[in-house]
mmCIF file of C-alpha atoms in Angstrom:
data_model
loop_
_atom_site.group_PDB
_atom_site.id
_atom_site.type_symbol
_atom_site.label_atom_id
_atom_site.label_comp_id
_atom_site.label_asym_id
_atom_site.label_seq_id
_atom_site.Cartn_x
_atom_site.Cartn_y
_atom_site.Cartn_z
ATOM 1 C CA MET H 10 38.740 -12.405 -72.617
ATOM 2 C CA TYR H 11 42.389 -11.406 -72.151
ATOM 3 C CA LEU H 12 42.354 -8.819 -74.918
ATOM 4 C CA THR H 13 39.095 -7.342 -73.620
ATOM 5 C CA ALA H 14 40.506 -6.944 -70.108
ATOM 6 C CA LEU H 15 43.789 -5.571 -71.449
ATOM 7 C CA PHE H 16 41.986 -3.097 -73.690
ATOM 8 C CA THR H 17 39.931 -1.930 -70.699
ATOM 9 C CA LEU H 18 43.099 -1.106 -68.764
ATOM 10 C CA VAL H 19 44.629 0.574 -71.804
ATOM 11 C CA VAL H 20 41.545 2.769 -72.202
ATOM 12 C CA PHE H 21 41.667 3.631 -68.506
ATOM 13 C CA GLY H 22 45.324 4.546 -68.900
ATOM 14 C CA LEU H 23 44.419 6.903 -71.712
ATOM 15 C CA THR H 24 41.409 8.520 -70.052
ATOM 16 C CA GLY H 25 41.629 7.890 -66.300
ATOM 17 C CA ASP H 26 43.260 11.166 -65.310
ATOM 18 C CA TYR H 27 40.627 13.148 -67.205
ATOM 19 C CA LEU H 28 37.658 11.084 -66.036
ATOM 20 C CA LEU H 29 38.630 10.959 -62.368
ATOM 21 C CA ASN H 30 40.710 14.134 -62.198
ATOM 22 C CA ILE H 31 43.689 12.285 -60.737
ATOM 23 C CA ASN H 32 47.406 12.801 -61.190
ATOM 24 C CA PRO H 33 49.626 10.303 -63.069
ATOM 25 C CA ILE H 34 50.897 8.701 -59.844
ATOM 26 C CA LYS H 35 47.405 7.877 -58.600
ATOM 27 C CA LYS H 36 46.497 6.594 -62.041
ATOM 28 C CA TYR H 37 49.597 4.411 -62.069
ATOM 29 C CA SER H 38 48.674 3.057 -58.627
ATOM 30 C CA LEU H 39 45.275 2.024 -59.967
ATOM 31 C CA LEU H 40 46.934 0.477 -63.013
ATOM 32 C CA LEU H 41 49.145 -1.591 -60.706
ATOM 33 C CA ILE H 42 46.073 -3.014 -58.997
ATOM 34 C CA GLY H 43 44.323 -3.547 -62.320
ATOM 35 C CA THR H 44 47.342 -5.323 -63.814
ATOM 36 C CA PHE H 45 47.541 -7.573 -60.755
ATOM 37 C CA PHE H 46 43.935 -8.657 -61.263
ATOM 38 C CA LEU H 47 44.518 -9.011 -65.000
ATOM 39 C CA GLY H 48 47.366 -11.464 -64.417
ATOM 40 C CA LEU H 49 45.335 -13.322 -61.800
ATOM 41 C CA VAL H 50 42.110 -13.667 -63.780
ATOM 42 C CA VAL H 51 43.727 -14.433 -67.137
ATOM 43 C CA THR H 52 45.932 -17.146 -65.630
ATOM 44 C CA MET H 53 42.981 -18.669 -63.775
ATOM 45 C CA ASN H 54 41.047 -18.693 -67.031
ATOM 46 C CA ILE H 55 43.906 -20.516 -68.755
ATOM 47 C CA TYR H 56 43.971 -23.188 -66.044
ATOM 48 C CA ARG H 57 40.188 -23.500 -66.156
ATOM 49 C CA LYS H 58 40.228 -24.155 -69.890
ATOM 50 C CA ASP H 59 43.237 -26.409 -69.540
ATOM 51 C CA SER H 60 41.486 -28.559 -66.938
ATOM 52 C CA ARG H 61 38.506 -29.036 -69.242
ATOM 53 C CA GLN H 62 40.103 -29.278 -72.664
ATOM 54 C CA ASN H 63 43.719 -30.218 -71.904
ATOM 55 C CA LYS H 64 45.142 -28.306 -74.831
ATOM 56 C CA TYR H 65 46.436 -24.965 -73.573
ATOM 57 C CA LEU H 66 49.368 -25.589 -71.246
ATOM 58 C CA LYS H 67 49.587 -29.326 -70.748
ATOM 59 C CA GLN H 68 49.614 -30.148 -74.453
ATOM 60 C CA LYS H 69 51.173 -33.583 -74.794
ATOM 61 C CA VAL H 70 54.273 -32.930 -72.721
ATOM 62 C CA ALA H 71 55.475 -36.095 -71.048
ATOM 63 C CA SER H 72 57.736 -34.311 -68.557
ATOM 64 C CA TYR H 73 56.163 -32.687 -65.505
ATOM 65 C CA TRP H 74 58.944 -30.100 -65.287
ATOM 66 C CA ALA H 75 58.595 -29.207 -68.955
ATOM 67 C CA ASP H 76 54.923 -28.590 -68.214
ATOM 68 C CA VAL H 77 55.852 -26.374 -65.245
ATOM 69 C CA ILE H 78 58.318 -24.354 -67.317
ATOM 70 C CA SER H 79 55.770 -23.897 -70.104
ATOM 71 C CA GLN H 80 53.227 -22.594 -67.589
ATOM 72 C CA PHE H 81 55.731 -20.103 -66.207
ATOM 73 C CA LEU H 82 56.791 -18.939 -69.669
ATOM 74 C CA VAL H 83 53.183 -18.417 -70.749
ATOM 75 C CA ALA H 84 52.526 -16.319 -67.632
ATOM 76 C CA LEU H 85 55.753 -14.366 -68.129
ATOM 77 C CA ILE H 86 55.113 -13.601 -71.806
ATOM 78 C CA VAL H 87 51.503 -12.575 -71.185
ATOM 79 C CA ASN H 88 52.490 -10.242 -68.361
ATOM 80 C CA ILE H 89 55.409 -8.729 -70.262
ATOM 81 C CA PHE H 90 53.069 -7.884 -73.123
ATOM 82 C CA SER H 91 50.452 -6.527 -70.709
ATOM 83 C CA GLY H 92 52.920 -4.420 -68.738
ATOM 84 C CA VAL H 93 54.491 -2.848 -71.812
ATOM 85 C CA MET H 94 51.169 -2.079 -73.494
ATOM 86 C CA ILE H 95 49.537 -0.666 -70.363
ATOM 87 C CA PHE H 96 52.476 1.585 -69.530
ATOM 88 C CA ILE H 97 52.927 2.880 -73.074
ATOM 89 C CA PHE H 98 49.275 3.846 -73.379
ATOM 90 C CA SER H 99 49.063 5.240 -69.850
ATOM 91 C CA LEU H 100 50.609 8.494 -71.108
ATOM 92 C CA ILE H 101 53.110 8.315 -68.231
ATOM 93 C CA LEU H 102 55.950 7.413 -70.586
ATOM 94 C CA ASN H 103 58.570 10.176 -70.796
ATOM 95 C CA GLN H 104 62.257 10.746 -71.505
ATOM 96 C CA ASN H 105 63.370 9.449 -68.108
ATOM 97 C CA VAL H 106 64.542 5.987 -69.154
ATOM 98 C CA LYS H 107 65.012 4.730 -65.599
ATOM 99 C CA MET H 108 61.505 5.755 -64.592
ATOM 100 C CA ASP H 109 60.033 4.163 -67.697
ATOM 101 C CA MET H 110 61.897 0.902 -67.105
ATOM 102 C CA VAL H 111 60.879 0.742 -63.439
ATOM 103 C CA GLY H 112 57.296 1.584 -64.375
ATOM 104 C CA ILE H 113 57.124 -1.205 -66.934
ATOM 105 C CA LEU H 114 58.935 -3.749 -64.747
ATOM 106 C CA THR H 115 56.641 -3.063 -61.802
ATOM 107 C CA LEU H 116 53.559 -3.604 -63.953
ATOM 108 C CA ILE H 117 55.036 -6.861 -65.249
ATOM 109 C CA GLY H 118 55.889 -7.871 -61.691
ATOM 110 C CA VAL H 119 52.424 -7.329 -60.222
ATOM 111 C CA GLY H 120 50.883 -9.172 -63.165
ATOM 112 C CA LEU H 121 53.262 -12.072 -62.576
ATOM 113 C CA LEU H 122 52.357 -11.942 -58.892
ATOM 114 C CA GLY H 123 48.707 -12.432 -59.810
ATOM 115 C CA SER H 124 49.669 -15.295 -62.114
ATOM 116 C CA GLY H 125 51.700 -16.874 -59.319
ATOM 117 C CA ILE H 126 48.708 -16.828 -56.979
ATOM 118 C CA ALA H 127 46.515 -18.348 -59.697
ATOM 119 C CA THR H 128 49.122 -21.070 -60.248
ATOM 120 C CA LEU H 129 49.460 -21.868 -56.549
ATOM 121 C CA PHE H 130 45.712 -22.356 -56.243
ATOM 122 C CA LYS H 131 44.950 -23.955 -59.605
ATOM 123 C CA MET H 132 43.565 -26.822 -57.527
ATOM 124 C CA GLN H 133 40.259 -24.931 -57.689
ATOM 125 C CA TRP H 134 39.814 -26.397 -61.168
ATOM 126 C CA GLY H 135 40.355 -29.908 -59.858
ATOM 127 C CA ARG H 136 39.252 -31.863 -56.819
ATOM 128 C CA TYR H 137 39.748 -29.077 -54.280
ATOM 129 C CA THR H 138 37.515 -26.368 -55.694
ATOM 130 C CA THR H 139 36.533 -24.701 -52.428
ATOM 131 C CA LEU H 140 40.044 -24.766 -50.973
ATOM 132 C CA GLY H 141 41.478 -23.218 -54.118
ATOM 133 C CA GLN H 142 38.889 -20.453 -54.237
ATOM 134 C CA ILE H 143 39.364 -19.606 -50.563
ATOM 135 C CA GLY H 144 43.125 -19.539 -51.053
ATOM 136 C CA VAL H 145 42.837 -17.081 -53.937
ATOM 137 C CA LEU H 146 40.527 -14.807 -51.944
ATOM 138 C CA VAL H 147 42.834 -14.863 -48.915
ATOM 139 C CA PHE H 148 45.875 -13.988 -51.013
ATOM 140 C CA ILE H 149 43.999 -11.182 -52.762
ATOM 141 C CA TYR H 150 43.117 -9.741 -49.366
ATOM 142 C CA LEU H 151 46.697 -10.062 -48.140
ATOM 143 C CA ALA H 152 48.065 -8.504 -51.329
ATOM 144 C CA LEU H 153 45.790 -5.481 -50.981
ATOM 145 C CA SER H 154 46.020 -5.024 -47.218
ATOM 146 C CA GLY H 155 49.535 -6.077 -46.241
ATOM 147 C CA SER H 156 50.795 -2.504 -45.847
ATOM 148 C CA VAL H 157 47.448 -1.016 -44.850
ATOM 149 C CA VAL H 158 46.191 -3.105 -41.915
ATOM 150 C CA ASN H 159 48.286 -2.444 -38.815
ATOM 151 C CA VAL H 160 47.955 -5.985 -37.496
ATOM 152 C CA LEU H 161 49.603 -7.351 -40.639
ATOM 153 C CA SER H 162 52.555 -4.957 -40.470
ATOM 154 C CA TYR H 163 54.433 -7.410 -38.235
ATOM 155 C CA VAL H 164 54.407 -10.070 -40.944
ATOM 156 C CA GLU H 165 54.469 -7.750 -43.953
ATOM 157 C CA TRP H 166 57.591 -9.421 -45.335
ATOM 158 C CA LEU H 167 55.598 -12.652 -45.699
ATOM 159 C CA LEU H 168 52.761 -11.036 -47.650
ATOM 160 C CA PRO H 169 52.396 -10.300 -51.372
ATOM 161 C CA PRO H 170 54.011 -6.840 -51.788
ATOM 162 C CA LEU H 171 51.333 -5.280 -54.004
ATOM 163 C CA SER H 172 49.995 -2.896 -51.365
ATOM 164 C CA LYS H 173 53.573 -2.073 -50.379
ATOM 165 C CA ALA H 174 54.177 -0.640 -53.846
ATOM 166 C CA VAL H 175 50.918 1.317 -53.858
ATOM 167 C CA VAL H 176 51.485 2.764 -50.375
ATOM 168 C CA ALA H 177 55.069 3.686 -51.284
ATOM 169 C CA LEU H 178 53.751 5.691 -54.230
ATOM 170 C CA GLN H 179 51.317 7.555 -52.006
ATOM 171 C CA ASN H 180 54.036 8.389 -49.487
ATOM 172 C CA LYS H 181 56.570 9.431 -52.111
ATOM 173 C CA PRO H 182 55.123 10.114 -55.575
ATOM 174 C CA SER H 183 58.017 8.734 -57.593
ATOM 175 C CA ILE H 184 57.881 5.620 -59.746
ATOM 176 C CA THR H 185 61.678 5.306 -59.742
ATOM 177 C CA GLN H 186 61.776 4.643 -55.989
ATOM 178 C CA LEU H 187 59.763 1.445 -56.560
ATOM 179 C CA LEU H 188 62.818 -0.407 -57.884
ATOM 180 C CA PRO H 189 63.634 -2.303 -54.626
ATOM 181 C CA ILE H 190 59.964 -3.209 -54.151
ATOM 182 C CA THR H 191 59.775 -4.353 -57.768
ATOM 183 C CA GLY H 192 62.584 -6.786 -57.029
ATOM 184 C CA GLN H 193 60.625 -8.082 -54.042
ATOM 185 C CA ILE H 194 57.525 -8.502 -56.198
ATOM 186 C CA PHE H 195 59.394 -10.565 -58.802
ATOM 187 C CA LEU H 196 61.023 -12.660 -56.076
ATOM 188 C CA TYR H 197 57.680 -13.291 -54.364
ATOM 189 C CA ALA H 198 56.057 -14.287 -57.658
ATOM 190 C CA LEU H 199 58.939 -16.644 -58.442
ATOM 191 C CA VAL H 200 58.649 -18.241 -54.998
ATOM 192 C CA LEU H 201 54.931 -18.843 -55.605
ATOM 193 C CA PHE H 202 55.694 -20.607 -58.881
ATOM 194 C CA VAL H 203 58.406 -22.725 -57.241
ATOM 195 C CA ILE H 204 56.168 -23.689 -54.308
ATOM 196 C CA SER H 205 53.296 -24.593 -56.623
ATOM 197 C CA SER H 206 55.577 -26.735 -58.788
ATOM 198 C CA LEU H 207 56.731 -28.687 -55.721
ATOM 199 C CA VAL H 208 53.219 -29.033 -54.278
ATOM 200 C CA TYR H 209 51.686 -30.375 -57.467
ATOM 201 C CA TYR H 210 54.700 -32.575 -58.156
ATOM 202 C CA LYS H 211 54.113 -34.352 -54.843
ATOM 203 C CA LYS H 212 50.407 -34.655 -55.597
ATOM 204 C CA LYS H 213 51.170 -36.113 -59.005
ATOM 205 C CA LYS H 214 53.581 -38.665 -57.536
ATOM 206 C CA SER H 215 51.052 -39.693 -54.912
#
């Protein structure tokens, strides 16, 4: 499932500008959104299988925190691989090292953001199915509309900064200028992982 979704984004990166007659910046914006959903869906699929078969992330780790770290590392490694592959085959890669690094890091960041949301609401594969699903849908909406819907502009700093990156690209077509937003994306994703680890730790103790 992961490789199929990744290959789909890679193919779009190779052909998107010709198929849709769009410039590299617009194609990269679409790849950001696609990578976000890739991280989200793949991580949810891992938790779904883990809840049923108990052999993907939980393994036989006795320590809760070792389990948490393993989950984060799996998400990080998957998204690093995805971000690098998608950017390389997007045909945006050039001799500007800074732009290439920011482009790759931003893709990794939005993928990790999706994984963080999936981790926060992994309860959907347990006793709180409906609550988890609603939570994922709400966060997807907030991630895509935070910088688009005027009402949300007042609390934009609280929202997943995916749309912030996309809107910034439309206002100023330069991948390099995404560096500060990329830092915010990584920080937001990390906060989601930390919050989820504390929430499920309390649930496990109770």
